[in-house]
Every structure is written in structure tokens, then in C-alpha cells.
Amino acid sequence: MINRMNSIKISKAGRLFILLILLQLTSSNLYAQNLLIPIETIHNALVLQVENNKDLNIVYFGKKLASSTEYNKIAAMYKQTGDYTGQLNSAYTPAGSRNLVEPAVAVTHADGNNSLDLRYLSHTNNKLNENVSLLSIRLKDPVYNFEVTLFYKSYFKEDVIEQWTEIKHTEKGSVVLQKFASANLHLKAGSFYLNQYHGDWAKEMQPEESKLSHGIKTLDSKLGTRANLFQPSVFMISMDKPATEDEGSVLYGAMEWSGNFKIDLELDYQDNLRIIAGMNNYASPYTLKPNEIFSTPAFLYTFSTSGKGDASRKLQSWARNYKLLDGKGTRLTLLNNWEATYFDFNEQKLAELLKDTKKLGVDFFLLDDGWFGNKYPRNDDHAGLGDWQENKKKLPNGISSLVKEAQNVGTKFGIWIEPEMVNPKSELYEKHPDWVIKQPKRDEYYFRNQLVLDLSNPKVQDFVYGIVDGLFTKNPTLAYIKWDCNAVIYNAYSSHLKNQSHFYIEYVKGLYKVLEKIRAKYPKVPMMLCSGGGGRVDYAALQYFTEFWPSDNTDPLERVFMQWEYSYFYPAISSSNHVTDWGKQPIKFRTDVAMMGKLGFDIVVSKLGENDLKFCQEAIKTYDAVKPIIWQGDQYRLSDPKENSVASIAYINEAKSAGIIFNYLVNYRYGAKSTQPIRLKGLDPNKKYTIKEINLYPGTNSSLDGAKGYSGDFLMKIGFNPDVNSGRSSVILKIEESK
Ligand code: DGJ
């Protein structure tokens, strides 16, 4: 056979052909070591690979390897069923060509064709500073002049990645984007557990954990505004087994977007998890002109192999360092009048409340809803929204006189607004019906008797900006804004927009434009992000706000649970917690719970008994002394209220030399108490500490011996018993290094 082969005469053309084959073999051999693009943070790696055909796929997501040369050995270790498309692990799955699963992007080209393919063109990696890098990867359709750039902004120390996309084309006409995800991830594990949240007014952040089965589980919102009311975009995915506080592999994800979102979690037929997250494409096909750039919001994720607690500390620290407005700054304590007066107040009453603010010892007074509207006075929630002029009956001398009065008594003044909204009973509605979101031919339908203004309209944007700017221009010493948003969008329709499919997206972009303009002029004035409670908490909005309002439910027992869940994603400094009359707990319990964040009060100070008032006054001083640890320290969840009779949460400073530990009885059955010591975390095993009870109610003594010393080793291995019981239902401890 060999001889015969040898004897075969090869023609010139044949030789050329063989040469070409050989060349191809060598070049594909080169490509066998496909180009890898690892995105590495201090502990983790997301590794992308450019395939021979220039597909961009994800070959690894998880704990990073010691040697990056070994990432290309990973794929061979998996003997899963075949991939019929070669792109199940696509870094950004295009629809309509080979794809058989949920796409990240789907388009209708200018010529009406629905197919898309995306191949790697080039990438650049920029180190923005010591800790932050920005990788951008250009992908292009080989057939159409259609491009996508993927962006990965990685925060090394915090193990956080923000991912978003830019889409553009130069086709001969507009392209319709049918789907436009921010990110597309691909995870490999034996099984996946989803921790998601659901809720409603006063019931925000209810956790639910389940094992993901094959098919698609979708987390989404179609509410337009107040988008998180029933379901926020934050979630966790545990890999192999449900992660606990300190063990297990877990990914946290969140959309940085304050409107409709959609997160598809697809367990595919190979048993891998595909995560596709972005703005919701519901009712929103987007027409993109040639050369226009469509940018998606960022999808944010972090990953830990040391449990939920570690992941949350990374996220909290990232938020304080990079996202939350003034995350490393300070915050003001306050007295709010909402629950003390509701709509029923006047200048005299407010003057008294200003004095109470001073007496209590908080930093400022916050005037809530009900101060505006004349033709249609805002005396309940049926009228007046939109008419932001002081009500002459209630406030004959206007806001300015109250701001001055505040100064006179030695406090500051803040104010509530809900600038995106309008009551049909308002002058604004009468003057500008075209500014209101409603279907021209259908009946209006109300949420809290109100409608939403059309923020896609630049005139409305100017109006909303003008409300804030007007308040500050007239009252330069105004200390604070509470920005409320109580309605969802029904009958989505803008009389300004030509293309109604752009409405939901343009609304949110309009909102951000206004907030951007406000922050350009008033960079640091504290503003609370409120949405009838926690209906709109996300990291896109929190770039403009210093804090958020988790819920109108301020029952402290409920809040222990709710704040626990919020804290997985948001740092204590961003959580506005107010002491109110909700719930049955004593004032100490209520105040202690509110201290685990940004403390405020919404009570009638004049009705407090002598000792209650004394307690609150002292508590504010105590809080002022320890708040840097709560706001900037590392949070450790020590005892879960869902599993134990006692909830325990600690905040430990960076030097591990001081901390505050909050403990609450959450089970009121007979004999429920802290039977066992609670193991501390985050201490230095070699340091010695003392633990002292603080924030005691007047006339009570602590049952704990604050002079005894313990090693960090002891406290983390054995623990400490805060002695919580029905007589001591709330106990705050201060732990300090003893030298
Ligand atoms: C809903 C908010 O969550 C409350 O705190 C209060 O500001 C009311 N709106 C006022 O209408």
C-alpha cells in the first residue's frame, strides 16, 4: 500500500492542495490553543474563549486557577451530552441562526431577516485604576453590518463584575431589537439552587429557595415604575448545594435598572445553567437607526466559595466604594412626621415638631406628604399631586419660613416629594393632560388614586427637575429630599413618543436624565429613594440616592427579617430604618432594630413617657458614637431569625478591634431565649476582647459582666451568650479589643 502510494505521481495542483491542507492543519493546530480571555478578580475567574470559527464562548466561571494556562484543559474534563449548536455556552447568544435555546439578543434586520450570528472581532482591556479594569469585546455578524460590544468591568478586590452591552449597525435602514440582554452567563455545577425574593406593599423581600429544574425560570417585572414591588431583580444561585452563611459556592446577581427587567435562568439539556439578564423586552421591541448606539444597563454579579455572608460583604463593600452615592460619607438622623400627623398638620403643629426634633437630638426634621396643592389641596391621597406649591391654609408662610424656623431652633429641614406622579384632581392634570401616561381611548385606571407623568417627554423631565431645583433655589439650606414613587404604570402610552415600543425604556432613561441633572448641580445633598416602601431599590438608582426606604412596614419584629434579607445586597448605611408605632415591641427594641442602618424616628415625641424619651435621647448619642462601625464595618450574620429564637447580627470594624452586635428575641413562645452561646465571626483569634452591653433602658442594669476578657479564638469557637429572653428581648453589645 505504501509502495503504491509512493509510486503515485502528484500533479502540481495536487501538491498545492496538499500544501494548503497542511497549512490549514498547522493553523488550526495553532487555534487548538484557542484564544482565552480570562477576567480574573482576587478569587474568581470568568474565562471566555474564541473558538476556531470565532464564536465567543464561556469556558469557565468560578474560583480562579493558580495557573491561567490550565483553563483550556477544563472543557475536556466534562463528558456531558453533545452541543448541537456549538454555542450553548455563548458569551452572548444570538437568535435565529444556529441557536436552539433562550437568546441574549434577537433582531429583525433592515431587510426583514430575523437571523443573527456574532463572531469575535477584537478585544481591549483597560486598567482604569489599581482595582478596576474594563474589558471590551467586539463581536460582528459575518453577513450583516451589525455589531455588539460586550463590556466587563471588574473590581478586583471585591470580586464584582458589572457587565453590559452596546449594540449598533450600519444597515440600510433601521433594525428592530427584539431582545437585548445585558449579560449572558454559563455556569457548570451538579445542581443549582435559586434564592429569589417576592413581596408586595409592607411585605418586601420575602425569600424563597428552590432547586432549579430543567427549563426556564424567569424573574421579571412589567410594572414600569415601582418595578420591584412584587419581585426585585436581586437573586442568588448556589451551586451543588444550597449555600449557607459561611459555606458553599454562591453567585449573587442584580440588574442595575429601575424599570422592567427580565432574568432567565435556563437549566439546559446539558445540565448547565444559562443566565440571561437585562431590561425586559416585554412590549419593547426597539427600533435602532444606523450608527445609533443602544446601550443596555449593567448586570452586576459577585461570586464566593465561602457562603452567602462572604458574598454579601463583597457586595456591600463594592457598593460603598463605587456605587451608592456618598457610600463612604456620613448620614443624618431625622424625625419624620408621616405617621405622627399623616396629612393633618399646619404651621403651628410643625413648629412644635421642629422643637421636638431638637429635643430628641436628631439632625433634622423631615416634612412628609401633604404640604402642597391649593385648588386641590393635598389633604388625603386623592388630590394635589403635581401641584408643588405650598398649601396656603396649612403653610401660609411657605416652606422658607419653616426652613428658617428650623434654623432658629437649631435643627435642619428636609422635605418629601413625589415628582413623577399626578392626581387627576390637580391643576397639573388640567393644564397638561398630554404629560400624563394614559391610553387616549381607554378608561383611566389608578394606583393609589394617581397616574404617572411621562418622563420620556423632555418637557416633563424639565418639570420634574424644576421641582427639586425650585425647592433648593428658594431654600438653599434645605437639608434632605425624600423622593417617593407610589404608583405603577397602567395603560402604558406616551403622547410624546412616536414609537410606543420605546416607552418603558425611555421612561427610565428620562428618570436618570433628571437625576443626573440634579446631581450635577447638587452633588451630595442626601436623598432617600422611597417607593411606597422598597418598590424601587436597585444600584442604578442608588447612584443618585444616599439611602433607600426598605418598607412602610416598620414593625420591628418584621424588620429584623426584612433588613436581614436586604442586607445580603445593600450595606447598612443605605438602609433608612425608622422607629415608629408599628408593632408591639417596646421602644428599646424598636430603636435597636432601627439602629442597624440609618436611624430615624417617626413618632409623636411629645407623647413619649419620660423614660422612653430619655432612652431615645441617649440612644441617639450612643448611635452617633458607634455608627461608623455599623455603616463601614463588615457585617456578619450570626444567628438567623428564620431558624432560631434569637436573631444576631454583628458589624466589625476593619482593624477587628471593635464591633457592635445586635441581638433580638424573635420567638415569643414560652421560655424562648438564647439557650446557647452565639458564635462570633470576623474577629482576630489572637486578640483579647471585652464585651459590654450598651443602649440600656433607663433604670435597668445589664445581666452581663462587661469587665471579663475573652480571646477572639474563644468567641469564634465557643461564642458568647447575650442573655436574650422575654425580659431582655433586645440586647446590643459592644465588643472592644482590650490591650
Ligand atoms: C409612601 C411612603 O412609603 C411613606 O413613607 C409616606 O411617605 C407616604 N408614601 C406618603 O404618601
Short mmCIF file of N, CA and C in Angstrom, two decimals, residues 30-39 46-61 68-76 86-87 89-92 118-121 123 135 137 139 150 152:
data_model
loop_
_atom_site.label_atom_id
_atom_site.label_comp_id
_atom_site.label_asym_id
_atom_site.label_seq_id
_atom_site.Cartn_x
_atom_site.Cartn_y
_atom_site.Cartn_z
N LEU A 30 -2.59 25.73 15.70
CA LEU A 30 -2.35 26.94 16.49
C LEU A 30 -3.63 27.33 17.22
N TYR A 31 -4.74 27.25 16.45
CA TYR A 31 -6.02 27.63 17.04
C TYR A 31 -6.49 26.65 18.10
N ALA A 32 -5.87 25.41 18.04
CA ALA A 32 -6.28 24.44 19.05
C ALA A 32 -6.06 25.05 20.43
N GLN A 33 -5.00 25.92 20.51
CA GLN A 33 -4.87 26.65 21.78
C GLN A 33 -5.66 27.93 21.58
N ASN A 34 -6.97 27.77 21.54
CA ASN A 34 -7.80 28.93 21.22
C ASN A 34 -7.49 30.10 22.13
N LEU A 35 -7.74 31.27 21.58
CA LEU A 35 -7.50 32.48 22.37
C LEU A 35 -8.40 32.48 23.60
N LEU A 36 -7.79 32.58 24.76
CA LEU A 36 -8.56 32.65 26.01
C LEU A 36 -8.56 34.08 26.52
N ILE A 37 -9.68 34.52 26.99
CA ILE A 37 -9.76 35.87 27.59
C ILE A 37 -10.25 35.71 29.03
N PRO A 38 -9.34 35.57 29.97
CA PRO A 38 -9.79 35.40 31.36
C PRO A 38 -10.06 36.76 32.02
N ILE A 39 -11.15 36.84 32.74
CA ILE A 39 -11.43 38.05 33.53
C ILE A 39 -11.24 37.60 34.98
N LEU A 46 -13.78 34.49 35.25
CA LEU A 46 -14.75 34.22 34.20
C LEU A 46 -13.88 34.11 32.95
N VAL A 47 -13.87 32.92 32.34
CA VAL A 47 -12.94 32.72 31.23
C VAL A 47 -13.71 32.57 29.91
N LEU A 48 -13.38 33.45 28.98
CA LEU A 48 -14.01 33.41 27.67
C LEU A 48 -13.03 32.80 26.68
N GLN A 49 -13.56 32.19 25.66
CA GLN A 49 -12.69 31.56 24.66
C GLN A 49 -13.17 31.90 23.25
N VAL A 50 -12.22 32.26 22.40
CA VAL A 50 -12.56 32.48 21.00
C VAL A 50 -12.37 31.15 20.28
N GLU A 51 -13.45 30.61 19.76
CA GLU A 51 -13.36 29.30 19.09
C GLU A 51 -12.76 29.47 17.70
N ASN A 52 -12.44 28.33 17.06
CA ASN A 52 -11.85 28.40 15.70
C ASN A 52 -12.72 29.20 14.74
N ASN A 53 -14.03 29.04 14.89
CA ASN A 53 -14.93 29.75 13.98
C ASN A 53 -15.26 31.15 14.47
N LYS A 54 -14.52 31.58 15.50
CA LYS A 54 -14.65 32.94 16.07
C LYS A 54 -15.91 33.12 16.93
N ASP A 55 -16.57 32.04 17.27
CA ASP A 55 -17.62 32.15 18.29
C ASP A 55 -16.94 32.57 19.60
N LEU A 56 -17.65 33.33 20.43
CA LEU A 56 -17.10 33.67 21.75
C LEU A 56 -17.90 32.92 22.80
N ASN A 57 -17.24 31.99 23.47
CA ASN A 57 -17.94 31.16 24.46
C ASN A 57 -17.36 31.33 25.86
N ILE A 58 -18.14 30.91 26.84
CA ILE A 58 -17.65 30.92 28.23
C ILE A 58 -17.16 29.52 28.55
N VAL A 59 -15.88 29.39 28.92
CA VAL A 59 -15.39 28.05 29.24
C VAL A 59 -15.27 27.82 30.74
N TYR A 60 -15.34 28.89 31.52
CA TYR A 60 -15.25 28.68 32.96
C TYR A 60 -15.80 29.87 33.72
N PHE A 61 -16.48 29.57 34.80
CA PHE A 61 -16.85 30.61 35.76
C PHE A 61 -16.71 29.99 37.15
N SER A 68 -3.16 30.29 34.85
CA SER A 68 -4.19 30.55 33.83
C SER A 68 -3.97 29.71 32.58
N THR A 69 -2.80 29.06 32.49
CA THR A 69 -2.56 28.21 31.31
C THR A 69 -3.43 26.95 31.38
N GLU A 70 -4.02 26.69 32.54
CA GLU A 70 -4.79 25.45 32.65
C GLU A 70 -6.28 25.60 32.32
N TYR A 71 -6.72 26.83 32.06
CA TYR A 71 -8.15 27.00 31.76
C TYR A 71 -8.55 26.20 30.51
N ASN A 72 -7.61 26.09 29.56
CA ASN A 72 -8.02 25.37 28.34
C ASN A 72 -8.07 23.85 28.51
N LYS A 73 -7.73 23.37 29.72
CA LYS A 73 -7.86 21.92 29.97
C LYS A 73 -9.23 21.60 30.55
N ILE A 74 -9.98 22.62 30.92
CA ILE A 74 -11.23 22.39 31.66
C ILE A 74 -12.26 21.65 30.80
N ALA A 75 -12.47 22.13 29.58
CA ALA A 75 -13.55 21.60 28.75
C ALA A 75 -13.48 20.08 28.61
N ALA A 76 -12.24 19.55 28.45
CA ALA A 76 -12.08 18.10 28.24
C ALA A 76 -12.52 17.28 29.44
N GLY A 86 -22.86 24.28 19.20
CA GLY A 86 -21.53 24.83 19.46
C GLY A 86 -21.60 26.17 20.16
N GLN A 87 -22.79 26.53 20.61
CA GLN A 87 -22.87 27.84 21.26
C GLN A 87 -23.82 27.84 22.47
N ASN A 89 -22.82 27.56 25.31
CA ASN A 89 -22.09 28.37 26.30
C ASN A 89 -21.68 29.73 25.73
N SER A 90 -22.44 30.22 24.78
CA SER A 90 -22.11 31.51 24.16
C SER A 90 -22.04 32.62 25.21
N ALA A 91 -21.10 33.53 24.99
CA ALA A 91 -20.98 34.67 25.90
C ALA A 91 -22.09 35.69 25.64
N TYR A 92 -22.76 35.57 24.50
CA TYR A 92 -23.88 36.46 24.19
C TYR A 92 -24.65 35.81 23.04
N LEU A 118 -22.96 36.14 15.73
CA LEU A 118 -21.99 37.10 16.25
C LEU A 118 -20.64 36.42 16.39
N ARG A 119 -19.64 36.97 15.72
CA ARG A 119 -18.30 36.38 15.79
C ARG A 119 -17.32 37.40 16.34
N TYR A 120 -16.32 36.87 17.03
CA TYR A 120 -15.29 37.70 17.66
C TYR A 120 -14.52 38.53 16.64
N LEU A 121 -14.36 39.80 16.92
CA LEU A 121 -13.53 40.67 16.07
C LEU A 121 -12.24 41.05 16.77
N HIS A 123 -10.57 42.56 20.98
CA HIS A 123 -10.88 42.97 22.36
C HIS A 123 -9.79 43.88 22.91
N LEU A 135 -12.88 45.48 30.31
CA LEU A 135 -12.62 44.68 29.11
C LEU A 135 -13.76 44.93 28.13
N ILE A 137 -15.20 43.66 24.27
CA ILE A 137 -15.01 42.66 23.21
C ILE A 137 -15.98 42.97 22.07
N LEU A 139 -17.97 42.02 18.76
CA LEU A 139 -18.50 40.87 18.02
C LEU A 139 -19.22 41.42 16.80
N LEU A 150 -19.35 43.78 24.02
CA LEU A 150 -19.61 43.34 25.39
C LEU A 150 -18.64 44.05 26.32
N TYR A 152 -17.09 44.26 30.27
CA TYR A 152 -16.96 43.60 31.57
C TYR A 152 -16.11 44.52 32.44
#
